[in-house]
Coordinates of C-alpha atoms in Angstrom, one line a residue:
M907 CA 32.4 5.8 -176.4
R908 CA 28.8 6.7 -175.6
K909 CA 28.1 3.1 -174.7
I910 CA 31.0 3.1 -172.2
I911 CA 29.8 6.3 -170.6
F912 CA 26.2 4.9 -170.4
F913 CA 27.2 1.7 -168.7
A914 CA 29.6 3.5 -166.3
S915 CA 26.8 5.8 -165.2
A916 CA 24.4 2.9 -164.7
L917 CA 27.0 1.3 -162.3
L918 CA 27.6 4.5 -160.5
L919 CA 24.0 5.3 -159.5
L920 CA 21.2 2.8 -159.4
V921 CA 17.9 2.9 -157.5
I922 CA 17.2 0.2 -155.1
G923 CA 14.1 -1.8 -156.1
D924 CA 12.1 -4.6 -154.8
A925 CA 13.5 -7.2 -157.2
Q926 CA 14.1 -10.7 -155.7
A927 CA 17.7 -10.8 -156.8
E928 CA 20.1 -8.6 -154.9
R929 CA 21.0 -5.5 -156.9
V930 CA 24.6 -4.6 -157.7
G931 CA 26.0 -1.2 -158.2
L932 CA 28.7 1.2 -157.1
L933 CA 26.3 3.4 -155.3
M934 CA 22.6 2.7 -155.0
L935 CA 20.1 5.2 -153.6
T936 CA 16.3 5.1 -152.9
P937 CA 14.2 8.0 -153.9
P938 CA 14.6 10.6 -151.2
Q939 CA 12.0 11.7 -148.7
Q940 CA 11.8 15.5 -148.4
W941 CA 9.6 17.6 -146.1
L942 CA 9.5 21.0 -144.5
D943 CA 8.5 21.6 -140.9
I944 CA 7.3 25.0 -139.7
D945 CA 7.7 24.7 -135.9
Y946 CA 6.3 27.3 -133.5
K947 CA 6.7 27.1 -129.7
F948 CA 5.4 29.4 -127.0
L949 CA 6.2 29.1 -123.3
G950 CA 5.0 31.4 -120.6
Q951 CA 5.3 31.5 -116.8
Q952 CA 4.0 33.9 -114.3
Q953 CA 5.3 33.8 -110.8
S954 CA 7.0 36.8 -109.1
T955 CA 7.6 38.0 -112.6
T956 CA 6.2 37.1 -116.0
T957 CA 8.4 35.4 -118.5
E958 CA 7.7 34.5 -122.2
Q959 CA 9.6 32.5 -124.7
H960 CA 8.8 32.4 -128.5
Q961 CA 10.5 30.2 -131.0
L962 CA 9.9 29.9 -134.7
A963 CA 11.9 27.3 -136.6
E964 CA 12.0 26.2 -140.2
D965 CA 13.3 22.6 -140.5
Y966 CA 14.3 21.3 -144.0
N967 CA 14.5 17.5 -143.8
Y968 CA 16.0 15.2 -146.4
K969 CA 16.2 11.4 -145.9
F970 CA 17.2 8.4 -148.1
Q971 CA 18.5 4.9 -147.9
Y972 CA 21.7 3.8 -149.6
A973 CA 23.8 0.8 -150.5
V974 CA 27.4 0.4 -151.8
I975 CA 28.2 -2.3 -154.3
R976 CA 25.4 -4.5 -152.9
P977 CA 23.1 -4.2 -149.8
S978 CA 24.8 -7.2 -148.1
L979 CA 28.1 -5.3 -148.3
L980 CA 27.1 -1.9 -147.0
R981 CA 23.6 -0.4 -146.5
G982 CA 22.0 2.2 -144.3
S983 CA 20.2 5.4 -144.2
I984 CA 21.0 9.1 -144.0
A985 CA 18.7 11.8 -142.5
L986 CA 19.7 15.4 -142.7
K987 CA 18.0 18.5 -141.2
L988 CA 18.8 22.2 -141.6
E989 CA 17.1 24.3 -139.0
L990 CA 16.7 28.1 -139.1
D991 CA 15.2 29.5 -135.9
Q992 CA 14.3 32.8 -134.4
R993 CA 13.9 33.3 -130.6
Q994 CA 12.5 36.0 -128.5
S995 CA 12.3 35.9 -124.7
G996 CA 11.8 38.3 -122.0
T997 CA 10.2 39.3 -118.7
S998 CA 7.5 41.8 -117.7
S999 CA 10.2 44.4 -117.5
Q1000 CA 12.6 43.7 -120.4
S1001 CA 13.0 41.7 -123.6
T1002 CA 16.1 40.2 -125.2
G1003 CA 14.9 41.1 -128.7
I1004 CA 14.9 38.6 -131.6
L1005 CA 17.8 36.2 -131.7
T1006 CA 18.4 34.2 -134.8
G1007 CA 20.4 31.0 -135.3
E1008 CA 20.9 28.0 -137.4
G1009 CA 21.8 24.4 -136.9
F1010 CA 22.6 21.3 -138.9
F1011 CA 21.6 17.9 -137.5
Y1012 CA 21.9 14.4 -138.9
H1013 CA 21.2 10.8 -138.3
I1014 CA 23.5 8.5 -140.3
N1015 CA 23.6 4.7 -139.8
G1016 CA 24.9 1.7 -141.7
V1017 CA 25.6 -2.0 -141.6
L1018 CA 28.7 -3.5 -143.1
L1019 CA 28.9 -7.2 -144.2
E1020 CA 25.4 -7.9 -142.7
R1021 CA 25.3 -11.5 -143.8
S1022 CA 28.9 -12.4 -142.8
V1023 CA 30.2 -14.0 -139.6
A1024 CA 31.7 -10.6 -138.6
P1025 CA 29.2 -7.8 -139.4
A1026 CA 29.8 -4.2 -138.2
S1027 CA 27.5 -1.3 -137.8
F1028 CA 27.8 2.4 -137.1
A1029 CA 25.5 5.4 -136.2
L1030 CA 26.1 9.1 -136.0
D1031 CA 23.4 11.3 -134.4
S1032 CA 23.1 15.0 -133.7
T1033 CA 19.9 16.3 -132.0
I1034 CA 18.6 19.3 -130.2
T1035 CA 15.8 18.9 -127.6
E1036 CA 13.6 21.4 -125.8
V1037 CA 13.2 20.1 -122.3
A1038 CA 10.0 21.4 -120.6
Q1039 CA 9.8 21.8 -116.8
P1040 CA 6.5 22.3 -115.1
F1041 CA 6.1 25.9 -113.9
A1042 CA 9.7 26.7 -114.8
N1043 CA 11.5 27.9 -117.9
S1044 CA 12.4 25.2 -120.4
Y1045 CA 16.0 24.6 -121.5
Q1046 CA 17.7 23.2 -124.6
Q1047 CA 19.9 20.1 -124.6
T1048 CA 22.1 19.5 -127.7
T1049 CA 23.5 16.0 -128.0
T1050 CA 25.9 14.4 -130.4
A1051 CA 26.6 10.7 -130.3
Y1052 CA 28.8 8.3 -132.3
N1053 CA 28.3 4.5 -132.0
L1054 CA 30.3 1.6 -133.4
Q1055 CA 29.5 -2.1 -133.1
W1056 CA 31.3 -5.2 -134.3
S1057 CA 30.0 -8.8 -133.9
L1058 CA 31.5 -12.2 -134.3
R1059 CA 28.8 -14.8 -135.1
N1060 CA 29.4 -18.4 -134.2
D1061 CA 27.7 -21.3 -132.4
I1062 CA 30.2 -21.5 -129.6
L1063 CA 30.9 -18.0 -128.3
P1064 CA 29.1 -15.2 -130.2
T1065 CA 30.6 -11.8 -129.2
T1066 CA 29.8 -8.2 -129.7
I1067 CA 32.0 -5.2 -129.0
R1068 CA 30.5 -1.7 -128.8
Y1069 CA 32.0 1.7 -128.6
S1070 CA 30.1 5.0 -128.1
K1071 CA 31.2 8.5 -127.7
G1072 CA 28.9 11.5 -127.1
N1073 CA 28.6 14.9 -125.7
S1074 CA 25.7 17.0 -124.4
E1075 CA 25.3 20.6 -123.6
T1076 CA 22.5 22.5 -121.9
S1077 CA 21.3 26.1 -122.6
G1078 CA 18.8 27.9 -120.5
L1079 CA 19.5 26.6 -117.0
V1080 CA 20.6 28.8 -114.1
V1081 CA 24.0 27.0 -114.4
D1082 CA 24.5 25.4 -117.8
S1083 CA 26.8 22.4 -118.2
K1084 CA 28.6 20.2 -120.7
S1085 CA 29.2 16.5 -120.5
D1086 CA 31.3 14.0 -122.5
T1087 CA 30.8 10.3 -122.4
D1088 CA 33.0 7.4 -123.6
Q1089 CA 31.8 3.9 -123.3
V1090 CA 33.2 0.6 -124.3
S1091 CA 31.4 -2.7 -123.8
I1092 CA 32.0 -6.3 -124.6
S1093 CA 29.2 -9.0 -124.5
T1094 CA 29.3 -12.6 -125.2
Q1095 CA 27.1 -15.7 -124.6
H1096 CA 27.4 -19.4 -124.6
T1097 CA 24.9 -22.3 -124.8
L1098 CA 25.8 -25.9 -124.1
G1099 CA 23.1 -28.4 -123.4
I1100 CA 21.1 -27.3 -120.4
S1101 CA 23.4 -24.3 -119.7
R1102 CA 23.0 -20.8 -121.0
S1103 CA 25.6 -18.2 -120.0
S1104 CA 26.2 -14.5 -120.8
L1105 CA 29.0 -12.1 -119.9
E1106 CA 29.0 -8.3 -120.3
I1107 CA 31.8 -5.9 -119.5
Y1108 CA 31.4 -2.1 -119.4
D1109 CA 34.0 0.8 -119.1
I1110 CA 32.2 4.2 -118.9
I1111 CA 33.7 7.6 -118.4
N1112 CA 31.6 10.8 -117.9
R1113 CA 33.1 14.3 -117.7
Y1114 CA 31.0 17.2 -116.5
V1115 CA 32.0 20.8 -117.0
P1116 CA 29.6 23.4 -115.6
T1117 CA 29.9 27.1 -116.6
Q1118 CA 30.3 27.9 -112.9
G1119 CA 32.1 25.8 -110.3
A1120 CA 34.4 22.8 -110.5
S1121 CA 34.3 20.1 -113.1
R1122 CA 34.1 16.4 -112.3
T1123 CA 35.0 13.1 -114.0
D1124 CA 33.1 9.9 -113.2
K1125 CA 34.4 6.5 -114.1
R1126 CA 32.6 3.2 -113.8
Y1127 CA 33.7 -0.3 -114.5
E1128 CA 31.1 -3.1 -114.4
L1129 CA 31.0 -6.8 -115.1
R1130 CA 27.8 -8.8 -115.3
F1131 CA 27.7 -12.6 -115.5
N1132 CA 24.5 -14.7 -115.9
N1133 CA 24.1 -18.4 -116.0
D1134 CA 20.9 -20.6 -116.1
L1135 CA 20.9 -24.3 -115.8
Q1136 CA 17.4 -25.7 -116.7
W1137 CA 16.4 -29.3 -117.1
T1138 CA 13.3 -31.4 -117.0
K1139 CA 13.0 -35.0 -115.6
A1140 CA 9.8 -36.9 -115.9
G1141 CA 7.8 -33.7 -116.3
K1142 CA 9.5 -32.1 -113.3
N1143 CA 11.2 -28.7 -113.9
R1144 CA 14.5 -27.9 -112.2
M1145 CA 16.4 -24.6 -112.6
L1146 CA 19.5 -23.0 -111.1
S1147 CA 20.2 -19.3 -111.8
T1148 CA 23.3 -17.4 -111.1
R1149 CA 23.6 -13.6 -111.3
L1150 CA 27.0 -11.9 -110.6
T1151 CA 27.7 -8.2 -110.8
A1152 CA 31.0 -6.5 -110.0
S1153 CA 31.5 -2.8 -110.3
E1154 CA 33.7 0.1 -109.3
A1155 CA 32.9 3.8 -109.6
T1156 CA 34.9 6.9 -109.0
G1157 CA 33.9 10.6 -109.1
I1158 CA 31.8 12.3 -106.5
N1159 CA 31.7 9.0 -104.6
Y1160 CA 34.1 6.0 -104.7
I1161 CA 32.0 2.9 -104.7
R1162 CA 33.1 -0.7 -105.0
N1163 CA 30.4 -3.5 -105.2
L1164 CA 30.3 -7.2 -105.6
D1165 CA 26.8 -8.7 -105.9
L1166 CA 26.1 -12.5 -106.2
N1167 CA 22.6 -14.1 -106.3
E1168 CA 21.8 -17.8 -106.6
N1169 CA 18.2 -19.1 -107.1
L1170 CA 17.3 -22.8 -107.2
L1171 CA 13.8 -24.1 -108.2
W1172 CA 13.1 -27.8 -107.8
D1173 CA 9.8 -29.6 -108.7
W1174 CA 9.2 -32.9 -106.7
G1175 CA 5.9 -33.6 -108.4
K1176 CA 2.7 -31.9 -109.6
A1177 CA 1.8 -30.6 -106.1
L1178 CA 5.1 -30.3 -104.3
R1179 CA 8.0 -27.9 -105.2
S1180 CA 10.9 -26.3 -103.3
G1181 CA 13.6 -23.7 -103.7
A1182 CA 16.5 -21.9 -102.2
T1183 CA 18.1 -18.5 -102.7
Y1184 CA 21.4 -17.1 -101.6
S1185 CA 22.7 -13.6 -101.9
F1186 CA 26.1 -12.1 -101.2
F1187 CA 26.8 -8.3 -101.4
N1188 CA 30.2 -6.7 -100.6
S1189 CA 30.3 -3.0 -100.7
G1190 CA 33.3 -0.6 -100.1
G1191 CA 34.2 3.0 -100.6
D1192 CA 32.7 6.2 -99.4
G1193 CA 29.6 4.4 -98.0
G1194 CA 31.8 2.3 -95.7
S1195 CA 32.8 -1.3 -95.9
Q1196 CA 29.8 -3.7 -95.6
V1197 CA 29.3 -7.4 -96.3
H1198 CA 25.7 -8.8 -96.5
N1199 CA 24.9 -12.5 -96.6
A1200 CA 21.3 -13.8 -96.9
A1201 CA 19.8 -17.2 -97.5
D1202 CA 16.2 -18.6 -97.9
V1203 CA 14.9 -22.2 -98.2
W1204 CA 11.3 -22.9 -98.9
L1205 CA 8.9 -25.8 -99.5
Q1206 CA 5.5 -25.3 -101.1
H1207 CA 2.5 -27.7 -101.5
L1208 CA -0.6 -27.3 -103.7
L1209 CA -3.8 -29.1 -102.7
F1210 CA -6.6 -29.6 -105.2
K1211 CA -5.4 -26.5 -107.1
S1212 CA -7.1 -24.3 -104.5
L1213 CA -5.0 -24.4 -101.3
T1214 CA -1.3 -23.5 -101.3
T1215 CA 0.8 -23.8 -98.2
R1216 CA 4.4 -22.8 -97.9
I1217 CA 7.2 -22.8 -95.3
D1218 CA 10.2 -20.4 -95.5
L1219 CA 13.4 -20.4 -93.4
N1220 CA 15.5 -17.2 -93.7
A1221 CA 18.9 -16.1 -92.4
R1222 CA 21.0 -13.0 -92.9
K1223 CA 24.2 -11.5 -91.6
D1224 CA 25.3 -7.9 -92.2
E1225 CA 28.9 -7.2 -91.4
Y1226 CA 30.3 -3.7 -90.7
P1227 CA 33.9 -2.5 -89.8
T1228 CA 33.2 -2.6 -86.1
G1229 CA 30.7 -5.5 -85.8
Y1230 CA 27.7 -7.2 -87.3
E1231 CA 23.9 -7.7 -87.3
Q1232 CA 22.3 -11.1 -87.9
E1233 CA 18.8 -12.4 -88.1
V1234 CA 17.1 -15.8 -88.3
K1235 CA 13.4 -16.1 -89.0
G1236 CA 10.8 -18.7 -90.1
R1237 CA 7.6 -18.1 -91.9
Y1238 CA 4.4 -20.1 -92.6
S1239 CA 2.0 -18.9 -95.3
F1240 CA -1.1 -20.1 -97.1
G1241 CA -3.3 -19.1 -100.1
Y1242 CA -6.8 -20.3 -100.8
V1243 CA -8.8 -19.7 -104.0
K1244 CA -12.5 -20.8 -104.4
E1245 CA -14.4 -20.3 -107.6
L1246 CA -18.0 -19.2 -107.0
P1247 CA -21.1 -19.2 -109.3
K1248 CA -21.6 -16.5 -111.9
E1249 CA -17.8 -16.1 -112.3
G1250 CA -17.3 -15.1 -108.7
R1251 CA -14.2 -15.8 -106.7
L1252 CA -13.1 -15.9 -103.1
T1253 CA -9.4 -15.5 -102.2
L1254 CA -7.8 -15.7 -98.7
N1255 CA -4.1 -15.4 -97.9
G1256 CA -2.3 -15.4 -94.6
Y1257 CA 1.2 -15.7 -92.9
Q1258 CA 2.9 -15.9 -89.6
Q1259 CA 6.5 -15.2 -88.9
L1260 CA 8.9 -15.5 -86.0
G1261 CA 12.5 -14.5 -85.7
A1262 CA 15.5 -13.3 -83.7
I1263 CA 17.9 -10.4 -84.2
K1264 CA 21.4 -10.0 -82.7
R1265 CA 23.4 -6.8 -83.2
Q1266 CA 27.0 -6.2 -82.1
L1267 CA 28.5 -3.0 -83.5
G1268 CA 31.2 -2.2 -81.0
N1269 CA 31.7 1.5 -80.6
T1270 CA 29.6 2.4 -83.7
D1271 CA 26.4 4.3 -82.9
H1272 CA 25.4 5.2 -86.5
L1273 CA 25.3 3.7 -90.0
H1274 CA 25.4 5.3 -93.5
I1275 CA 23.0 5.3 -96.4
L1276 CA 24.4 6.3 -99.8
N1277 CA 22.4 7.7 -102.7
E1278 CA 18.8 6.8 -101.6
S1279 CA 16.6 7.6 -104.6
H1280 CA 13.4 9.7 -104.5
T1281 CA 11.3 11.4 -107.2
V1282 CA 9.7 14.8 -106.5
V1283 CA 6.0 14.6 -106.9
F1284 CA 3.6 17.6 -106.6
G1285 CA 1.9 17.4 -103.2
G1286 CA 3.9 14.2 -102.3
H1287 CA 6.2 13.5 -99.3
I1288 CA 9.9 12.5 -99.4
Y1289 CA 10.4 10.4 -96.3
L1290 CA 13.8 9.0 -95.7
G1291 CA 14.0 5.2 -95.4
Q1292 CA 15.6 4.9 -92.0
P1293 CA 14.6 6.4 -88.6
N1294 CA 16.7 8.5 -86.3
V1295 CA 18.5 10.4 -89.1
I1296 CA 21.4 12.7 -88.2
E1297 CA 20.2 15.9 -89.8
S1298 CA 23.7 17.5 -90.3
S1299 CA 24.8 14.4 -92.4
I1300 CA 22.1 14.9 -95.1
T1301 CA 23.3 15.7 -98.6
V1302 CA 20.9 16.0 -101.6
R1303 CA 21.9 15.8 -105.2
N1304 CA 20.2 15.6 -108.6
A1305 CA 20.5 12.2 -110.2
D1306 CA 21.1 14.0 -113.6
S1307 CA 24.5 15.6 -113.1
L1308 CA 24.1 17.4 -116.4
K1309 CA 21.1 19.2 -115.0
R1310 CA 22.8 20.1 -111.7
L1311 CA 26.3 19.1 -110.6
P1312 CA 26.7 20.5 -107.0
P1313 CA 24.5 19.4 -104.1
Y1314 CA 21.4 21.4 -103.2
D1315 CA 21.6 23.9 -100.4
L1316 CA 19.8 23.5 -97.1
N1317 CA 17.0 26.1 -96.5
T1318 CA 17.5 27.5 -99.9
D1319 CA 16.5 24.5 -102.0
Y1320 CA 15.1 22.1 -99.3
Q1321 CA 14.2 21.9 -95.6
V1322 CA 14.4 18.9 -93.2
V1323 CA 11.3 18.2 -91.1
V1324 CA 11.5 15.6 -88.3
T1325 CA 8.4 14.1 -86.7
G1326 CA 9.1 11.5 -84.0
T1327 CA 11.9 9.3 -85.5
Q1328 CA 11.1 10.0 -89.1
A1329 CA 12.8 12.7 -91.3
E1330 CA 11.2 14.3 -94.4
I1331 CA 12.9 16.3 -97.1
V1332 CA 10.7 19.3 -98.1
P1333 CA 11.6 21.1 -101.3
V1334 CA 11.4 24.9 -101.1
S1335 CA 9.0 26.3 -103.6
T1336 CA 11.4 29.0 -104.7
G1337 CA 14.4 26.7 -104.7
A1338 CA 16.1 24.8 -107.5
I1339 CA 14.4 21.4 -106.9
K1340 CA 11.7 21.0 -109.5
E1341 CA 8.7 18.6 -109.9
G1342 CA 9.9 15.4 -111.6
D1343 CA 13.5 15.7 -110.4
T1344 CA 15.1 12.4 -109.2
L1345 CA 17.1 13.1 -106.0
L1346 CA 19.9 11.0 -104.6
I1347 CA 20.0 11.5 -100.8
S1348 CA 22.8 10.3 -98.5
Y1349 CA 22.7 10.4 -94.7
D1350 CA 23.7 8.8 -91.4
Y1351 CA 21.2 7.4 -89.0
K1352 CA 21.6 6.5 -85.3
V1353 CA 21.4 2.9 -84.1
D1354 CA 21.9 1.1 -80.7
S1355 CA 25.2 -0.6 -80.9
R1356 CA 24.2 -3.8 -79.0
V1357 CA 20.7 -5.3 -79.3
D1358 CA 19.3 -8.8 -78.8
S1359 CA 15.6 -9.0 -79.8
T1360 CA 12.8 -11.2 -81.0
T1361 CA 10.4 -10.4 -83.9
A1362 CA 6.9 -11.6 -84.6
A1363 CA 4.6 -10.8 -87.5
Y1364 CA 1.4 -12.0 -89.0
G1365 CA -1.0 -10.9 -91.7
V1366 CA -4.3 -11.9 -93.4
D1367 CA -5.8 -10.6 -96.6
G1368 CA -8.8 -11.6 -98.6
A1369 CA -11.1 -10.6 -101.4
L1370 CA -14.7 -11.6 -102.5
M1371 CA -15.7 -11.0 -106.1
L1372 CA -19.3 -11.6 -107.3
F1373 CA -21.3 -11.2 -110.5
K1374 CA -18.4 -11.2 -113.0
G1375 CA -16.5 -8.7 -110.9
A1376 CA -19.4 -6.2 -110.6
F1377 CA -19.0 -6.3 -106.8
Q1378 CA -15.8 -6.7 -104.8
L1379 CA -15.1 -6.6 -101.1
Y1380 CA -11.5 -6.8 -99.9
G1381 CA -9.4 -6.2 -96.8
N1382 CA -6.1 -7.0 -95.0
V1383 CA -4.7 -6.9 -91.5
S1384 CA -1.1 -7.1 -90.5
Q1385 CA 0.9 -6.8 -87.3
S1386 CA 4.7 -6.8 -86.6
R1387 CA 6.7 -6.3 -83.4
E1388 CA 10.2 -6.3 -82.2
D1389 CA 10.9 -7.0 -78.5
R1390 CA 14.3 -6.4 -76.9
V1391 CA 15.7 -9.3 -74.9
S1392 CA 18.8 -7.3 -73.9
S1393 CA 20.4 -4.1 -75.2
Q1394 CA 22.4 -1.0 -74.4
A1395 CA 19.4 1.2 -75.5
S1396 CA 19.8 4.9 -76.0
L1397 CA 17.1 5.4 -78.7
A1398 CA 13.4 5.2 -78.5
G1399 CA 12.7 1.5 -77.6
L1400 CA 10.6 -1.1 -79.4
T1401 CA 9.5 -1.2 -83.0
A1402 CA 5.9 -2.2 -83.6
Q1403 CA 3.5 -1.6 -86.5
G1404 CA -0.1 -2.5 -87.1
M1405 CA -2.0 -1.9 -90.3
S1406 CA -5.5 -2.7 -91.5
R1407 CA -7.5 -1.9 -94.6
V1408 CA -11.0 -2.6 -95.8
G1409 CA -12.5 -1.6 -99.1
A1410 CA -15.4 -2.2 -101.5
E1411 CA -15.9 -1.7 -105.2
V1412 CA -19.1 -1.6 -107.3
K1413 CA -19.3 -1.5 -111.1
W1414 CA -22.6 -0.3 -112.6
G1415 CA -22.3 0.0 -116.4
A1416 CA -19.8 2.7 -117.2
I1417 CA -19.5 3.8 -113.5
T1418 CA -17.1 2.3 -110.9
L1419 CA -17.4 3.3 -107.3
T1420 CA -14.7 2.5 -104.7
S1421 CA -14.3 3.3 -101.0
E1422 CA -11.5 2.3 -98.6
Y1423 CA -10.6 2.8 -94.9
E1424 CA -7.1 2.3 -93.6
T1425 CA -5.3 2.6 -90.3
L1426 CA -1.6 2.6 -89.6
D1427 CA 0.0 2.5 -86.1
S1428 CA 3.8 2.5 -85.8
D1429 CA 6.6 4.2 -83.9
S1430 CA 7.0 6.9 -86.6
D1431 CA 3.5 7.2 -88.1
K1432 CA 0.0 6.9 -86.6
H1433 CA -2.8 7.8 -88.8
Q1434 CA -6.2 6.8 -90.2
E1435 CA -7.3 7.4 -93.8
A1436 CA -10.6 7.3 -95.7
R1437 CA -10.7 7.2 -99.5
A1438 CA -13.5 7.5 -102.0
M1439 CA -13.2 7.1 -105.7
A1440 CA -15.5 7.3 -108.7
R1441 CA -14.7 6.5 -112.3
Y1442 CA -16.8 6.9 -115.5
N1443 CA -15.7 5.5 -118.9
S1444 CA -18.0 5.5 -122.0
Y1445 CA -18.1 6.1 -125.7
L1446 CA -19.5 9.6 -126.7
R1447 CA -19.9 10.9 -130.2
D1448 CA -17.3 8.7 -131.9
G1449 CA -14.9 9.2 -129.0
T1450 CA -14.1 8.0 -125.5
L1451 CA -15.0 10.1 -122.4
T1452 CA -13.2 9.3 -119.1
L1453 CA -14.1 11.0 -115.7
S1454 CA -12.6 10.3 -112.3
L1455 CA -12.9 11.8 -108.8
R1456 CA -10.9 10.9 -105.8
D1457 CA -11.0 12.2 -102.2
N1458 CA -8.5 11.2 -99.5
Y1459 CA -8.7 12.4 -95.9
R1460 CA -5.9 11.4 -93.5
W1461 CA -5.8 12.4 -89.8
Y1462 CA -2.8 11.8 -87.6
E1463 CA -2.3 11.0 -83.9
A1464 CA 0.5 12.5 -81.8
I1465 CA 3.9 10.8 -81.6
G1466 CA 5.5 11.9 -78.4
T1467 CA 5.0 15.7 -78.2
T1468 CA 4.6 16.2 -82.0
R1469 CA 1.6 15.7 -84.2
R1470 CA 1.4 16.1 -88.0
A1471 CA -1.3 18.3 -89.5
D1472 CA -4.2 16.4 -91.0
E1473 CA -4.3 16.1 -94.8
N1474 CA -7.1 16.1 -97.3
T1475 CA -6.4 15.5 -101.0
F1476 CA -9.2 16.0 -103.6
S1477 CA -8.7 15.4 -107.3
V1478 CA -10.8 15.4 -110.4
S1479 CA -9.8 14.6 -113.9
A1480 CA -11.6 14.4 -117.3
G1481 CA -10.3 13.2 -120.7
Y1482 CA -11.9 12.9 -124.1
N1483 CA -10.3 11.6 -127.3
A1484 CA -12.0 11.2 -130.7
V1485 CA -11.3 11.0 -134.4
L1486 CA -13.0 13.7 -136.3
F1487 CA -13.9 13.5 -140.1
S1488 CA -11.5 10.6 -140.4
T1489 CA -8.5 13.0 -140.8
T1490 CA -8.2 14.6 -137.3
A1491 CA -7.4 13.0 -134.0
M1492 CA -8.2 15.1 -130.9
T1493 CA -7.4 14.7 -127.2
L1494 CA -8.5 16.9 -124.3
N1495 CA -7.5 16.5 -120.7
V1496 CA -8.4 18.5 -117.6
D1497 CA -7.0 17.8 -114.1
Y1498 CA -7.5 19.5 -110.8
E1499 CA -5.9 18.7 -107.5
N1500 CA -6.4 20.3 -104.1
I1501 CA -4.2 19.4 -101.1
G1502 CA -5.1 20.6 -97.6
G1503 CA -2.9 20.4 -94.5
A1504 CA 0.4 21.8 -93.3
R1505 CA 1.4 22.7 -96.9
Q1506 CA -1.8 23.7 -98.7
S1507 CA -1.7 23.7 -102.5
D1508 CA -3.9 23.6 -105.6
R1509 CA -3.1 22.7 -109.2
L1510 CA -5.1 22.9 -112.4
T1511 CA -3.8 21.7 -115.7
I1512 CA -5.6 21.7 -119.1
G1513 CA -4.1 20.0 -122.1
N1514 CA -5.1 19.6 -125.7
S1515 CA -3.6 17.8 -128.7
L1516 CA -4.8 17.9 -132.3
R1517 CA -3.4 16.0 -135.2
W1518 CA -4.6 16.5 -138.8
S1519 CA -3.4 15.2 -142.1
A1520 CA -4.6 15.5 -145.7
G1521 CA -2.6 14.6 -148.7
K1522 CA 1.0 15.9 -148.3
L1523 CA 0.1 18.2 -145.5
A1524 CA 0.2 17.4 -141.8
L1525 CA -0.5 19.5 -138.7
S1526 CA 0.2 18.9 -135.0
L1527 CA -1.0 21.2 -132.2
L1528 CA -0.2 20.7 -128.6
S1529 CA -1.3 23.3 -126.0
G1530 CA -1.6 23.4 -122.3
F1531 CA -2.4 25.7 -119.4
G1532 CA -1.5 25.2 -115.7
A1533 CA -2.2 27.1 -112.5
R1534 CA -0.6 26.3 -109.2
R1535 CA -0.9 27.7 -105.7
E1536 CA 1.8 26.6 -103.3
A1537 CA 3.1 28.2 -100.1
G1538 CA 0.9 31.2 -100.6
R1539 CA 2.4 31.8 -104.1
I1540 CA 0.4 31.5 -107.3
S1541 CA 2.1 30.4 -110.5
Y1542 CA 0.8 30.1 -114.1
D1543 CA 2.3 28.0 -116.9
E1544 CA 1.2 27.8 -120.5
H1545 CA 2.6 26.4 -123.7
I1546 CA 1.7 26.0 -127.4
H1547 CA 3.6 23.8 -129.8
L1548 CA 2.5 23.9 -133.5
I1549 CA 4.1 21.9 -136.3
L1550 CA 3.0 22.3 -139.9
S1551 CA 4.6 19.8 -142.3
R1552 CA 4.7 19.7 -146.0
Y1553 CA 5.9 16.5 -147.7
F1554 CA 7.3 16.5 -151.3

């Protein structure tokens, strides 16, 4: 009886080893990894009021790998975390007191029948993330996700089916939100001789439920087909690529797209090659019905591996509900490379282009742009991509619907500034738009309904590098112009742009000095700009020290009756990283930026990281301080994140 119990216990629980033969057992486990994290976070901001957030968490972590019967049948890993936390937050006038909480999080995955023709896998994840926002209170995002995958292996049509379901919830935003996601995808591929094909189909549903306001459901269906035909004949490469995407989305916008791209490359010999591209794009829905066709044919010749010449012929036609716009153009370009003594190099490139445009839009005097993407950068500009924008048509949304579902409010969150024909979105410093946000901007812009015009453009750029790159001189000049042949013009007339730039760079040991001068003259922007940069990079006391300075000064000319304010941007940054006593890694960064002009601002950030380990102890310390002056308001931001880990 004792022998029976002994053998039964051995089959029930075995430890996975490194033996060459596959182990067999009812349930096999590796020795577990156990560790304790003591996690402390401090976040503080000072603007019109002072806010502080303290969080102390104890995380008990347990992780092991497992197998059932044998690893090739079912194997995976399980990671569990029990979190006990205490929070305290408040302002200069009141405190919430100490709030306690607990959470249980996990990461479980597994692979079933890994070596078979039909393996399957699964993953279950539960996480909580503290999302930091510069000069704004952080917020928490709790996410739970479940993923299933099944594959069919074969030489003809290997196929994979995936299903995922997840939900996320924010806590700490002005308006918190919940989201649920369901996604099903099927992917397959096929290879036969010179042909390689792949097909992917997606069905995605996102549901957003804010704590205030209406909820929304977004649905998206998408199909992607790719094919490559590639063959070689007598050392000459030929390739034909096809890319097809079809999609339909419903929700805040109804969008239906069909996008087809063909690309042909054809080698005629060692020095002569040609190619052709064709694209077709059909869009419908809230953005209006549009059909775009474009084609390009080119021929390129290489002479003595130093002179490349190329001829391009392009044509496009854009169709709208009330008419069309079409363009035909030709382009000649060259590139020259000359190797010089002492690893020097001379490069020279140029092009000339001629074309004609015909527009017939009937009674339409405006077109629509849907979801133009821009990222908010401190001190940066958000210029809309088209001229003559109709201000009343502008809507601004956050690309992350979980962070903010409704559109932003004019004058509360952003303002519109128009100079000449160009419109700019300016976030209000006290509004909801934050640095780092990705914005989706939709708007209408005015056009002349009937235009016949010719276009001309040319450009030259070159660079001279001497003494192994220790000295460089570079520059470029370009001009473009559109002349109306006939039109019913109601907008500001011709479009023309000229740009030139010249620069020099000198490297002297660890120091690099760069200076540039640039001019731009167009219907919407006329300015000159001078730039100076200095960089230093060297080893210092078992570490690396990096210093950089940059000064940009841009002055504008009047466009009509308006003139932008001149701008001056000065920045300096320093960084040092080193390994101390072979157990500690340290990094220190300091950045300062001053922006002068219509919107004067300053920003100073200091950051430090320290990582130490000895035996079964590990420590990580991240800290930072920031100060910002913008629109006459001074803000401070500081954070400390300390993690002490003890492994068992």
